[in-house]
Amino acid sequence: MPYDIAIIGAGPAGCTLARLLDKNYKVLLIDKRDILAENSNSKCCGGLLAPDAQQMLGRMGMAIPSSVLVDPQLFLVRTIDFDNRIERYYQRFYFNMDRLVFEQWLLSKIPASVDLALGCTFKTCEYTGEDVRFSFTYKGKTYKESAKIIIGADGGHSLVRKSVFPDKKMPETYVAIQEWFETDNSMPWYGAIFDSTITDFYSWTITKGKVLIIGSALKKNNLALDRFKMLKMKLRDNGLVYGKKILREGAFLLRPGSISSIITGNEYCALVGEAAGFISPSSAEGISFALKSAYHLASALNESLYEFHSDYSKKVSKLKLSLFGKNLKCPAMYNRFLRGMIMRSALMSTDTLF
Ligand SMILES: Cc1cc2nc3c(=O)[nH]c(=O)nc-3n(C[C@H](O)[C@H](O)[C@H](O)COP(=O)(O)OP(=O)(O)OC[C@H]3O[C@@H](n4cnc5c(N)ncnc54)[C@H](O)[C@@H]3O)c2cc1C
């Protein structure tokens, strides 16, 4: 018997959707990573849960267990503007998380009625007019399945999006690089670094236990690694102390410059979370968008499997508006002159006592 719904990707969007779908649907959830395995790799992420995402979890009745959190909890953003040679601190409230443990917790909330296929990589799909035939690989072998609806919850590099909507515009894509270093220095802030010689987006530092993460969202070209090295040198020169490198990781990161690059789907395929293009173009915060879009998609699918798309599209119009608003905010953050003026004015900044 074919599935009613096949979800590709068990990140925050896919897990939330699988959790909220009507138990009467026959649902399959696939992820290429075996997220529950002890040696599973985490998605490359800063692992900061922003207030919007905290609020959405709260609204859905989800209380984060302390096992998901890692020290230190961060109440300040240290903003370093290398273009204008200014630093300021701003108050923000994030949960500092272990991203893999967060995903494992989200997975643990999925009802047993959902078939979980971890370690399975989605490859192809084709709409027959009645259902969607799709293939995936597991341990080198190819398997085929079918479903009435296929969901692309497979993140910024979504293969579902590329397969079903090959001609649709993609949001601008950055390559994010993160390196982990040993550190004894627990920094009580999240570092946000602006430097137009490195990227027209931004870079960051986050401490997690005995690890310092240095990350950057860089233009997708062959200078990305050189620019990342330059960032590290500048940070060292600026006094950042860190030890031996533990690992380097990377991921594609979308930056939707206009809402025309958001695709919610069609009558047999829906896109959700970053696969649809839902991610903040100003901060790259994507978890709240993943949770919210999944919530809306679940409620549209629970209403009707056949007419869900127009309903979903309507339900996410507020999310699109929020992306539009974040794009309007970008010049204040990313135009060096405007940012310099704002930071010099010390508007909304926090005086530190250390
Ligand atoms: C470096 C970096 C740092 C970030 N930091 C933050 C942060 O601190 N806070 C924040 O809110 N957001 C952050 N984001 C954004 C955030 O990670 C994403 O927007 C969010 O995870 C999107 O959730 P999602 O469920 O849509 O997709 P994802 O979390 O990307 O999940 C997609 C899932 O699909 C699976 N998948 C992909 N392709 C296939 C396939 N072919 N077959 C099967 N499975 C597949 C993947 O394994 C993955 O589990 C960051 C992003 C990057 C790149």
mmCIF file of C-alpha atoms and ligand atoms in Angstrom:
data_model
loop_
_atom_site.group_PDB
_atom_site.id
_atom_site.type_symbol
_atom_site.label_atom_id
_atom_site.label_comp_id
_atom_site.label_asym_id
_atom_site.label_seq_id
_atom_site.Cartn_x
_atom_site.Cartn_y
_atom_site.Cartn_z
ATOM 1 C CA MET A 1 0.000 0.000 0.000
ATOM 2 C CA PRO A 2 1.431 3.441 -0.890
ATOM 3 C CA TYR A 3 2.121 5.972 1.836
ATOM 4 C CA ASP A 4 -0.190 8.954 2.191
ATOM 5 C CA ILE A 5 2.742 11.222 2.966
ATOM 6 C CA ALA A 6 6.494 10.728 2.559
ATOM 7 C CA ILE A 7 8.644 13.318 4.346
ATOM 8 C CA ILE A 8 12.233 13.711 3.158
ATOM 9 C CA GLY A 9 14.398 15.132 5.959
ATOM 10 C CA ALA A 10 14.138 14.706 9.729
ATOM 11 C CA GLY A 11 15.435 18.120 10.778
ATOM 12 C CA PRO A 12 13.292 20.493 12.881
ATOM 13 C CA ALA A 13 10.787 20.930 9.989
ATOM 14 C CA GLY A 14 10.423 17.229 9.087
ATOM 15 C CA CYS A 15 10.239 16.049 12.717
ATOM 16 C CA THR A 16 7.664 18.686 13.662
ATOM 17 C CA LEU A 17 5.526 17.827 10.666
ATOM 18 C CA ALA A 18 5.722 14.073 11.377
ATOM 19 C CA ARG A 19 4.761 14.699 15.007
ATOM 20 C CA LEU A 20 1.711 16.802 14.159
ATOM 21 C CA LEU A 21 0.209 14.839 11.263
ATOM 22 C CA ASP A 22 -3.053 13.015 11.813
ATOM 23 C CA LYS A 23 -2.304 9.484 13.135
ATOM 24 C CA ASN A 24 -4.679 8.045 10.556
ATOM 25 C CA TYR A 25 -2.288 8.972 7.757
ATOM 26 C CA LYS A 26 0.302 6.428 6.693
ATOM 27 C CA VAL A 27 3.515 8.438 6.980
ATOM 28 C CA LEU A 28 7.144 7.714 6.101
ATOM 29 C CA LEU A 29 9.995 9.902 7.399
ATOM 30 C CA ILE A 30 13.380 9.516 5.702
ATOM 31 C CA ASP A 31 16.736 11.011 6.617
ATOM 32 C CA LYS A 32 20.138 10.319 5.111
ATOM 33 C CA ARG A 33 21.729 10.603 8.556
ATOM 34 C CA ASP A 34 21.154 7.946 11.174
ATOM 35 C CA ILE A 35 20.370 10.637 13.732
ATOM 36 C CA LEU A 36 19.802 8.133 16.556
ATOM 37 C CA ALA A 37 23.140 6.336 16.087
ATOM 38 C CA GLU A 38 25.801 7.099 18.702
ATOM 39 C CA ASN A 39 28.353 8.226 16.119
ATOM 40 C CA SER A 40 25.873 10.237 14.036
ATOM 41 C CA ASN A 41 27.041 13.549 12.673
ATOM 42 C CA SER A 42 25.207 16.693 13.600
ATOM 43 C CA LYS A 43 23.870 19.140 11.027
ATOM 44 C CA CYS A 44 26.358 21.991 10.673
ATOM 45 C CA CYS A 45 24.617 24.654 12.790
ATOM 46 C CA GLY A 46 25.321 27.260 15.465
ATOM 47 C CA GLY A 47 22.777 25.478 17.662
ATOM 48 C CA LEU A 48 21.317 28.687 19.097
ATOM 49 C CA LEU A 49 17.590 28.618 19.751
ATOM 50 C CA ALA A 50 16.279 32.151 19.227
ATOM 51 C CA PRO A 51 13.333 33.611 21.202
ATOM 52 C CA ASP A 52 10.930 33.069 18.261
ATOM 53 C CA ALA A 53 11.775 29.359 18.193
ATOM 54 C CA GLN A 54 11.532 29.101 22.001
ATOM 55 C CA GLN A 55 8.104 30.717 21.824
ATOM 56 C CA MET A 56 6.932 28.386 19.045
ATOM 57 C CA LEU A 57 8.036 25.307 21.009
ATOM 58 C CA GLY A 58 6.189 26.696 24.032
ATOM 59 C CA ARG A 59 3.050 27.315 21.980
ATOM 60 C CA MET A 60 3.162 23.707 20.795
ATOM 61 C CA GLY A 61 3.462 22.502 24.400
ATOM 62 C CA MET A 62 7.063 21.359 24.000
ATOM 63 C CA ALA A 63 9.367 21.924 26.975
ATOM 64 C CA ILE A 64 13.058 21.583 26.130
ATOM 65 C CA PRO A 65 14.834 19.141 28.449
ATOM 66 C CA SER A 66 18.046 20.385 30.055
ATOM 67 C CA SER A 67 19.935 17.523 28.319
ATOM 68 C CA VAL A 68 19.594 19.508 25.058
ATOM 69 C CA LEU A 69 21.357 22.548 26.527
ATOM 70 C CA VAL A 70 25.094 23.130 26.679
ATOM 71 C CA ASP A 71 27.061 25.663 28.729
ATOM 72 C CA PRO A 72 27.257 28.607 28.655
ATOM 73 C CA GLN A 73 23.794 30.103 28.199
ATOM 74 C CA LEU A 74 24.186 33.328 26.248
ATOM 75 C CA PHE A 75 22.548 36.654 27.037
ATOM 76 C CA LEU A 76 24.781 38.972 25.038
ATOM 77 C CA VAL A 77 25.770 39.391 21.418
ATOM 78 C CA ARG A 78 29.254 40.838 21.047
ATOM 79 C CA THR A 79 29.103 42.639 17.718
ATOM 80 C CA ILE A 80 32.487 43.207 16.127
ATOM 81 C CA ASP A 81 32.472 45.501 13.119
ATOM 82 C CA PHE A 82 35.868 45.198 11.442
ATOM 83 C CA ASP A 83 34.798 47.586 8.663
ATOM 84 C CA ASN A 84 34.226 50.447 11.078
ATOM 85 C CA ARG A 85 36.516 49.219 13.887
ATOM 86 C CA ILE A 86 33.732 49.351 16.497
ATOM 87 C CA GLU A 87 32.515 46.810 19.039
ATOM 88 C CA ARG A 88 29.231 46.811 20.912
ATOM 89 C CA TYR A 89 27.297 44.393 23.110
ATOM 90 C CA TYR A 90 23.559 43.830 22.677
ATOM 91 C CA GLN A 91 21.228 41.899 24.969
ATOM 92 C CA ARG A 92 19.625 38.808 23.382
ATOM 93 C CA PHE A 93 18.335 35.584 24.934
ATOM 94 C CA TYR A 94 19.330 32.366 23.210
ATOM 95 C CA PHE A 95 19.281 28.755 24.319
ATOM 96 C CA ASN A 96 22.712 27.323 23.592
ATOM 97 C CA MET A 97 22.061 23.762 22.430
ATOM 98 C CA ASP A 98 23.747 20.591 21.310
ATOM 99 C CA ARG A 99 22.144 20.494 17.852
ATOM 100 C CA LEU A 100 22.293 16.687 17.544
ATOM 101 C CA VAL A 101 20.686 16.136 20.961
ATOM 102 C CA PHE A 102 18.006 18.680 19.971
ATOM 103 C CA GLU A 103 17.251 16.678 16.802
ATOM 104 C CA GLN A 104 17.237 13.400 18.752
ATOM 105 C CA TRP A 105 14.751 14.926 21.180
ATOM 106 C CA LEU A 106 12.518 16.121 18.316
ATOM 107 C CA LEU A 107 12.679 12.609 16.807
ATOM 108 C CA SER A 108 11.741 11.034 20.138
ATOM 109 C CA LYS A 109 8.428 12.950 20.032
ATOM 110 C CA ILE A 110 7.298 11.377 16.751
ATOM 111 C CA PRO A 111 4.472 8.862 17.226
ATOM 112 C CA ALA A 112 5.140 5.179 16.624
ATOM 113 C CA SER A 113 2.601 5.244 13.757
ATOM 114 C CA VAL A 114 5.225 7.034 11.585
ATOM 115 C CA ASP A 115 7.644 4.735 9.720
ATOM 116 C CA LEU A 116 11.174 6.008 10.340
ATOM 117 C CA ALA A 117 13.835 5.283 7.737
ATOM 118 C CA LEU A 118 17.123 6.695 9.017
ATOM 119 C CA GLY A 119 20.343 6.319 7.027
ATOM 120 C CA CYS A 120 18.269 6.443 3.812
ATOM 121 C CA THR A 121 19.176 8.971 1.117
ATOM 122 C CA PHE A 122 16.403 10.259 -1.145
ATOM 123 C CA LYS A 123 17.461 10.138 -4.810
ATOM 124 C CA THR A 124 14.657 10.642 -7.333
ATOM 125 C CA CYS A 125 10.920 11.224 -7.630
ATOM 126 C CA GLU A 126 8.361 11.222 -10.380
ATOM 127 C CA TYR A 127 4.672 12.142 -10.381
ATOM 128 C CA THR A 128 2.476 9.624 -12.207
ATOM 129 C CA GLY A 129 -0.699 11.730 -12.086
ATOM 130 C CA GLU A 130 -1.973 9.623 -9.170
ATOM 131 C CA ASP A 131 0.941 9.290 -6.822
ATOM 132 C CA VAL A 132 4.622 10.074 -6.454
ATOM 133 C CA ARG A 133 7.127 7.284 -7.090
ATOM 134 C CA PHE A 134 10.414 7.941 -5.369
ATOM 135 C CA SER A 135 13.680 6.138 -4.765
ATOM 136 C CA PHE A 136 16.221 6.179 -1.969
ATOM 137 C CA THR A 137 19.373 4.311 -1.098
ATOM 138 C CA TYR A 138 20.195 2.462 2.095
ATOM 139 C CA LYS A 139 23.654 0.943 2.607
ATOM 140 C CA GLY A 140 24.350 1.139 -1.136
ATOM 141 C CA LYS A 141 21.101 -0.564 -2.237
ATOM 142 C CA THR A 142 18.306 1.303 -4.041
ATOM 143 C CA TYR A 143 14.708 1.014 -2.855
ATOM 144 C CA LYS A 144 11.469 2.336 -4.386
ATOM 145 C CA GLU A 145 8.309 3.538 -2.649
ATOM 146 C CA SER A 146 5.271 5.635 -3.507
ATOM 147 C CA ALA A 147 3.170 8.217 -1.690
ATOM 148 C CA LYS A 148 0.227 10.471 -2.450
ATOM 149 C CA ILE A 149 2.190 13.518 -1.285
ATOM 150 C CA ILE A 150 5.930 14.022 -1.021
ATOM 151 C CA ILE A 151 7.354 16.629 1.357
ATOM 152 C CA GLY A 152 10.723 18.290 0.890
ATOM 153 C CA ALA A 153 11.974 18.969 4.422
ATOM 154 C CA ASP A 154 15.518 18.341 3.275
ATOM 155 C CA GLY A 155 17.047 21.715 4.068
ATOM 156 C CA GLY A 156 18.831 24.426 2.111
ATOM 157 C CA HIS A 157 20.277 22.038 -0.476
ATOM 158 C CA SER A 158 16.889 20.378 -1.069
ATOM 159 C CA LEU A 159 16.954 17.676 -3.741
ATOM 160 C CA VAL A 160 13.156 17.458 -3.602
ATOM 161 C CA ARG A 161 12.948 21.152 -4.508
ATOM 162 C CA LYS A 162 15.434 20.712 -7.352
ATOM 163 C CA SER A 163 13.670 17.575 -8.662
ATOM 164 C CA VAL A 164 10.087 18.895 -8.588
ATOM 165 C CA PHE A 165 10.716 22.592 -9.311
ATOM 166 C CA PRO A 166 13.877 22.619 -11.447
ATOM 167 C CA ASP A 167 12.998 25.905 -13.177
ATOM 168 C CA LYS A 168 12.054 27.887 -10.093
ATOM 169 C CA LYS A 169 14.396 30.543 -8.760
ATOM 170 C CA MET A 170 16.620 29.474 -5.846
ATOM 171 C CA PRO A 171 17.332 31.967 -3.057
ATOM 172 C CA GLU A 172 20.936 33.164 -2.979
ATOM 173 C CA THR A 173 23.015 30.304 -1.618
ATOM 174 C CA TYR A 174 26.006 30.766 0.694
ATOM 175 C CA VAL A 175 28.475 28.210 1.882
ATOM 176 C CA ALA A 176 28.755 28.111 5.655
ATOM 177 C CA ILE A 177 32.010 26.875 7.166
ATOM 178 C CA GLN A 178 32.418 26.129 10.858
ATOM 179 C CA GLU A 179 35.565 25.023 12.657
ATOM 180 C CA TRP A 180 35.626 23.696 16.208
ATOM 181 C CA PHE A 181 38.568 24.452 18.500
ATOM 182 C CA GLU A 182 39.548 23.373 21.975
ATOM 183 C CA THR A 183 39.148 26.173 24.514
ATOM 184 C CA ASP A 184 39.329 26.684 28.275
ATOM 185 C CA ASN A 185 37.800 30.079 27.918
ATOM 186 C CA SER A 186 34.018 30.101 28.329
ATOM 187 C CA MET A 187 32.829 33.315 26.663
ATOM 188 C CA PRO A 188 29.465 34.618 27.903
ATOM 189 C CA TRP A 189 28.485 36.019 24.529
ATOM 190 C CA TYR A 190 27.660 35.064 20.991
ATOM 191 C CA GLY A 191 30.080 36.845 18.668
ATOM 192 C CA ALA A 192 28.692 38.381 15.469
ATOM 193 C CA ILE A 193 31.394 39.631 13.124
ATOM 194 C CA PHE A 194 30.876 41.990 10.215
ATOM 195 C CA ASP A 195 33.691 42.412 7.720
ATOM 196 C CA SER A 196 33.003 43.148 4.059
ATOM 197 C CA THR A 197 36.432 41.837 2.983
ATOM 198 C CA ILE A 198 35.351 38.393 4.227
ATOM 199 C CA THR A 199 31.642 38.232 3.425
ATOM 200 C CA ASP A 200 28.659 40.435 2.659
ATOM 201 C CA PHE A 201 26.754 38.286 5.205
ATOM 202 C CA TYR A 202 28.335 37.656 8.607
ATOM 203 C CA SER A 203 30.580 35.420 10.727
ATOM 204 C CA TRP A 204 30.182 34.189 14.285
ATOM 205 C CA THR A 205 31.836 32.669 17.361
ATOM 206 C CA ILE A 206 30.008 30.510 19.890
ATOM 207 C CA THR A 207 31.365 28.561 22.851
ATOM 208 C CA LYS A 208 29.893 25.182 23.690
ATOM 209 C CA GLY A 209 31.440 23.606 26.748
ATOM 210 C CA LYS A 210 35.125 23.191 26.023
ATOM 211 C CA VAL A 211 34.683 23.995 22.339
ATOM 212 C CA LEU A 212 34.881 27.310 20.514
ATOM 213 C CA ILE A 213 33.053 27.373 17.175
ATOM 214 C CA ILE A 214 34.173 29.872 14.567
ATOM 215 C CA GLY A 215 31.797 30.078 11.621
ATOM 216 C CA SER A 216 31.117 32.196 8.589
ATOM 217 C CA ALA A 217 28.524 32.394 5.813
ATOM 218 C CA LEU A 218 30.568 33.003 2.679
ATOM 219 C CA LYS A 219 29.968 33.652 -1.013
ATOM 220 C CA LYS A 220 29.928 30.349 -2.866
ATOM 221 C CA ASN A 221 33.203 30.548 -4.797
ATOM 222 C CA ASN A 222 36.736 29.199 -4.639
ATOM 223 C CA LEU A 223 37.854 32.017 -2.310
ATOM 224 C CA ALA A 224 35.598 30.837 0.524
ATOM 225 C CA LEU A 225 38.306 28.889 2.381
ATOM 226 C CA ASP A 226 40.881 31.687 2.019
ATOM 227 C CA ARG A 227 38.385 34.178 3.387
ATOM 228 C CA PHE A 228 37.663 31.850 6.302
ATOM 229 C CA LYS A 229 41.407 31.668 7.072
ATOM 230 C CA MET A 230 41.570 35.464 6.951
ATOM 231 C CA LEU A 231 38.671 35.647 9.414
ATOM 232 C CA LYS A 232 40.526 33.400 11.878
ATOM 233 C CA MET A 233 43.681 35.514 11.586
ATOM 234 C CA LYS A 234 41.732 38.706 12.210
ATOM 235 C CA LEU A 235 40.005 37.202 15.227
ATOM 236 C CA ARG A 236 43.340 36.056 16.706
ATOM 237 C CA ASP A 237 44.801 39.531 16.123
ATOM 238 C CA ASN A 238 41.719 40.917 17.889
ATOM 239 C CA GLY A 239 42.526 38.839 20.979
ATOM 240 C CA LEU A 240 40.460 35.676 20.483
ATOM 241 C CA VAL A 241 42.307 32.801 22.148
ATOM 242 C CA TYR A 242 41.678 29.193 21.084
ATOM 243 C CA GLY A 243 43.534 25.906 20.941
ATOM 244 C CA LYS A 244 43.771 22.881 18.672
ATOM 245 C CA LYS A 245 41.304 22.414 15.802
ATOM 246 C CA ILE A 246 38.894 19.529 16.406
ATOM 247 C CA LEU A 247 36.877 19.548 13.194
ATOM 248 C CA ARG A 248 35.745 21.476 10.153
ATOM 249 C CA GLU A 249 32.183 21.210 8.838
ATOM 250 C CA GLY A 250 30.212 22.910 6.096
ATOM 251 C CA ALA A 251 26.704 23.351 4.748
ATOM 252 C CA PHE A 252 24.819 25.371 2.200
ATOM 253 C CA LEU A 253 22.813 28.211 3.646
ATOM 254 C CA LEU A 254 20.008 30.054 1.873
ATOM 255 C CA ARG A 255 19.537 33.799 2.058
ATOM 256 C CA PRO A 256 16.164 34.658 0.500
ATOM 257 C CA GLY A 257 16.569 38.218 -0.768
ATOM 258 C CA SER A 258 12.936 38.343 -1.881
ATOM 259 C CA ILE A 259 9.856 36.320 -1.098
ATOM 260 C CA SER A 260 9.535 35.326 -4.765
ATOM 261 C CA SER A 261 12.141 32.628 -4.107
ATOM 262 C CA ILE A 262 9.943 30.963 -1.459
ATOM 263 C CA ILE A 263 8.224 27.865 -2.897
ATOM 264 C CA THR A 264 5.554 26.127 -0.866
ATOM 265 C CA GLY A 265 4.788 23.381 -3.406
ATOM 266 C CA ASN A 266 1.998 22.156 -5.636
ATOM 267 C CA GLU A 267 -0.832 19.602 -5.462
ATOM 268 C CA TYR A 268 1.449 16.580 -4.846
ATOM 269 C CA CYS A 269 4.564 18.114 -3.277
ATOM 270 C CA ALA A 270 5.068 20.550 -0.401
ATOM 271 C CA LEU A 271 8.263 22.241 0.681
ATOM 272 C CA VAL A 272 8.766 23.164 4.310
ATOM 273 C CA GLY A 273 11.474 24.810 6.432
ATOM 274 C CA GLU A 274 14.658 25.855 4.687
ATOM 275 C CA ALA A 275 13.829 23.717 1.628
ATOM 276 C CA ALA A 276 10.983 26.152 0.919
ATOM 277 C CA GLY A 277 13.354 29.090 1.510
ATOM 278 C CA PHE A 278 12.145 29.878 5.031
ATOM 279 C CA ILE A 279 15.190 31.264 6.850
ATOM 280 C CA SER A 280 16.061 34.735 8.071
ATOM 281 C CA PRO A 281 18.069 36.685 5.468
ATOM 282 C CA SER A 282 19.358 38.982 8.223
ATOM 283 C CA SER A 283 20.572 36.492 10.853
ATOM 284 C CA ALA A 284 20.406 33.012 9.198
ATOM 285 C CA GLU A 285 18.115 31.948 12.046
ATOM 286 C CA GLY A 286 16.128 29.073 10.564
ATOM 287 C CA ILE A 287 14.816 26.856 13.353
ATOM 288 C CA SER A 288 11.799 29.053 14.194
ATOM 289 C CA PHE A 289 10.844 29.171 10.499
ATOM 290 C CA ALA A 290 11.195 25.392 10.238
ATOM 291 C CA LEU A 291 8.921 24.849 13.265
ATOM 292 C CA LYS A 292 6.317 27.384 12.159
ATOM 293 C CA SER A 293 6.100 26.324 8.519
ATOM 294 C CA ALA A 294 5.834 22.659 9.591
ATOM 295 C CA TYR A 295 3.037 23.531 12.001
ATOM 296 C CA HIS A 296 1.105 25.275 9.201
ATOM 297 C CA LEU A 297 1.726 22.458 6.730
ATOM 298 C CA ALA A 298 0.527 19.840 9.227
ATOM 299 C CA SER A 299 -2.683 21.734 9.868
ATOM 300 C CA ALA A 300 -3.304 22.143 6.103
ATOM 301 C CA LEU A 301 -2.638 18.424 5.447
ATOM 302 C CA ASN A 302 -4.802 17.396 8.401
ATOM 303 C CA GLU A 303 -7.676 19.359 6.844
ATOM 304 C CA SER A 304 -7.338 17.694 3.446
ATOM 305 C CA LEU A 305 -4.758 15.615 1.618
ATOM 306 C CA TYR A 306 -6.113 16.776 -1.710
ATOM 307 C CA GLU A 307 -6.552 20.512 -1.270
ATOM 308 C CA PHE A 308 -3.817 21.227 1.226
ATOM 309 C CA HIS A 309 -1.669 23.408 -0.980
ATOM 310 C CA SER A 310 -3.723 26.611 -1.252
ATOM 311 C CA ASP A 311 -4.453 26.376 2.485
ATOM 312 C CA TYR A 312 -0.748 25.937 3.357
ATOM 313 C CA SER A 313 0.176 28.781 1.057
ATOM 314 C CA LYS A 314 -2.322 31.062 2.836
ATOM 315 C CA LYS A 315 -1.229 29.954 6.301
ATOM 316 C CA VAL A 316 2.437 30.848 5.672
ATOM 317 C CA SER A 317 1.702 34.345 4.333
ATOM 318 C CA LYS A 318 2.626 35.821 7.746
ATOM 319 C CA LEU A 319 5.959 33.978 7.625
ATOM 320 C CA LYS A 320 6.608 35.463 4.185
ATOM 321 C CA LEU A 321 5.769 38.891 5.545
ATOM 322 C CA SER A 322 8.214 38.365 8.363
ATOM 323 C CA LEU A 323 10.944 37.494 5.812
ATOM 324 C CA PHE A 324 10.041 40.639 3.900
ATOM 325 C CA GLY A 325 10.456 42.648 7.130
ATOM 326 C CA LYS A 326 13.827 41.034 7.821
ATOM 327 C CA ASN A 327 14.982 41.993 4.321
ATOM 328 C CA LEU A 328 14.031 45.603 5.066
ATOM 329 C CA LYS A 329 16.210 45.389 8.192
ATOM 330 C CA CYS A 330 19.253 44.149 6.234
ATOM 331 C CA PRO A 331 20.690 47.558 5.176
ATOM 332 C CA ALA A 332 20.923 48.620 8.837
ATOM 333 C CA MET A 333 23.012 45.504 9.490
ATOM 334 C CA TYR A 334 24.895 45.041 6.234
ATOM 335 C CA ASN A 335 25.486 48.537 4.846
ATOM 336 C CA ARG A 336 28.785 49.457 6.518
ATOM 337 C CA PHE A 337 27.978 53.181 6.733
ATOM 338 C CA LEU A 338 24.509 52.709 8.207
ATOM 339 C CA ARG A 339 25.782 50.025 10.588
ATOM 340 C CA GLY A 340 28.684 52.278 11.607
ATOM 341 C CA MET A 341 26.292 55.128 12.388
ATOM 342 C CA ILE A 342 23.984 52.902 14.405
ATOM 343 C CA MET A 343 26.796 51.277 16.368
ATOM 344 C CA ARG A 344 28.533 54.599 17.037
ATOM 345 C CA SER A 345 25.261 55.968 18.438
ATOM 346 C CA ALA A 346 25.253 53.027 20.937
ATOM 347 C CA LEU A 347 21.491 52.768 20.329
ATOM 348 C CA MET A 348 20.051 49.812 22.277
ATOM 349 C CA SER A 349 23.521 48.557 23.193
ATOM 350 C CA THR A 350 24.446 47.241 26.631
ATOM 351 C CA ASP A 351 27.229 48.631 28.817
ATOM 352 C CA THR A 352 29.377 45.790 30.057
ATOM 353 C CA LEU A 353 30.927 45.711 33.519
ATOM 354 C CA PHE A 354 33.820 43.379 32.673
HETATM 355 C C1 LIG B 1 26.418 26.968 9.755
HETATM 356 C C2 LIG B 1 24.964 27.191 10.079
HETATM 357 C C3 LIG B 1 24.629 27.696 11.328
HETATM 358 C C4 LIG B 1 23.276 27.891 11.659
HETATM 359 N N1 LIG B 1 22.971 28.306 12.923
HETATM 360 C C5 LIG B 1 21.671 28.450 13.287
HETATM 361 C C6 LIG B 1 21.331 28.770 14.627
HETATM 362 O O1 LIG B 1 22.195 28.901 15.504
HETATM 363 N N2 LIG B 1 20.012 28.921 14.935
HETATM 364 C C7 LIG B 1 19.036 28.763 13.993
HETATM 365 O O2 LIG B 1 17.842 28.932 14.314
HETATM 366 N N3 LIG B 1 19.329 28.422 12.728
HETATM 367 C C8 LIG B 1 20.624 28.241 12.349
HETATM 368 N N4 LIG B 1 20.933 27.844 11.074
HETATM 369 C C9 LIG B 1 19.849 27.553 10.135
HETATM 370 C C10 LIG B 1 19.206 26.234 10.528
HETATM 371 O O3 LIG B 1 20.189 25.245 10.727
HETATM 372 C C11 LIG B 1 18.253 25.743 9.445
HETATM 373 O O4 LIG B 1 17.555 26.809 8.858
HETATM 374 C C12 LIG B 1 17.250 24.758 10.042
HETATM 375 O O5 LIG B 1 17.939 23.645 10.556
HETATM 376 C C13 LIG B 1 16.279 24.342 8.959
HETATM 377 O O6 LIG B 1 15.564 23.225 9.390
HETATM 378 P P1 LIG B 1 14.986 22.205 8.307
HETATM 379 O O7 LIG B 1 14.345 21.115 9.079
HETATM 380 O O8 LIG B 1 14.222 22.959 7.295
HETATM 381 O O9 LIG B 1 16.283 21.655 7.534
HETATM 382 P P2 LIG B 1 17.564 20.925 8.118
HETATM 383 O O10 LIG B 1 17.736 21.183 9.542
HETATM 384 O O11 LIG B 1 18.667 21.281 7.196
HETATM 385 O O12 LIG B 1 17.199 19.392 7.968
HETATM 386 C C14 LIG B 1 17.200 18.776 6.709
HETATM 387 C C15 LIG B 1 17.330 17.290 6.930
HETATM 388 O O13 LIG B 1 17.225 16.651 5.660
HETATM 389 C C16 LIG B 1 18.191 15.631 5.562
HETATM 390 N N5 LIG B 1 18.460 15.441 4.131
HETATM 391 C C17 LIG B 1 19.016 16.326 3.263
HETATM 392 N N6 LIG B 1 19.087 15.782 2.029
HETATM 393 C C18 LIG B 1 18.563 14.535 2.127
HETATM 394 C C19 LIG B 1 18.353 13.467 1.186
HETATM 395 N N7 LIG B 1 18.708 13.591 -0.109
HETATM 396 N N8 LIG B 1 17.811 12.326 1.630
HETATM 397 C C20 LIG B 1 17.446 12.182 2.932
HETATM 398 N N9 LIG B 1 17.620 13.146 3.859
HETATM 399 C C21 LIG B 1 18.158 14.306 3.452
HETATM 400 C C22 LIG B 1 19.380 16.163 6.353
HETATM 401 O O14 LIG B 1 20.203 15.100 6.826
HETATM 402 C C23 LIG B 1 18.689 16.905 7.489
HETATM 403 O O15 LIG B 1 18.510 16.103 8.619
HETATM 404 C C24 LIG B 1 22.265 27.637 10.702
HETATM 405 C C25 LIG B 1 22.617 27.128 9.454
HETATM 406 C C26 LIG B 1 23.940 26.905 9.136
HETATM 407 C C27 LIG B 1 24.304 26.330 7.798
#
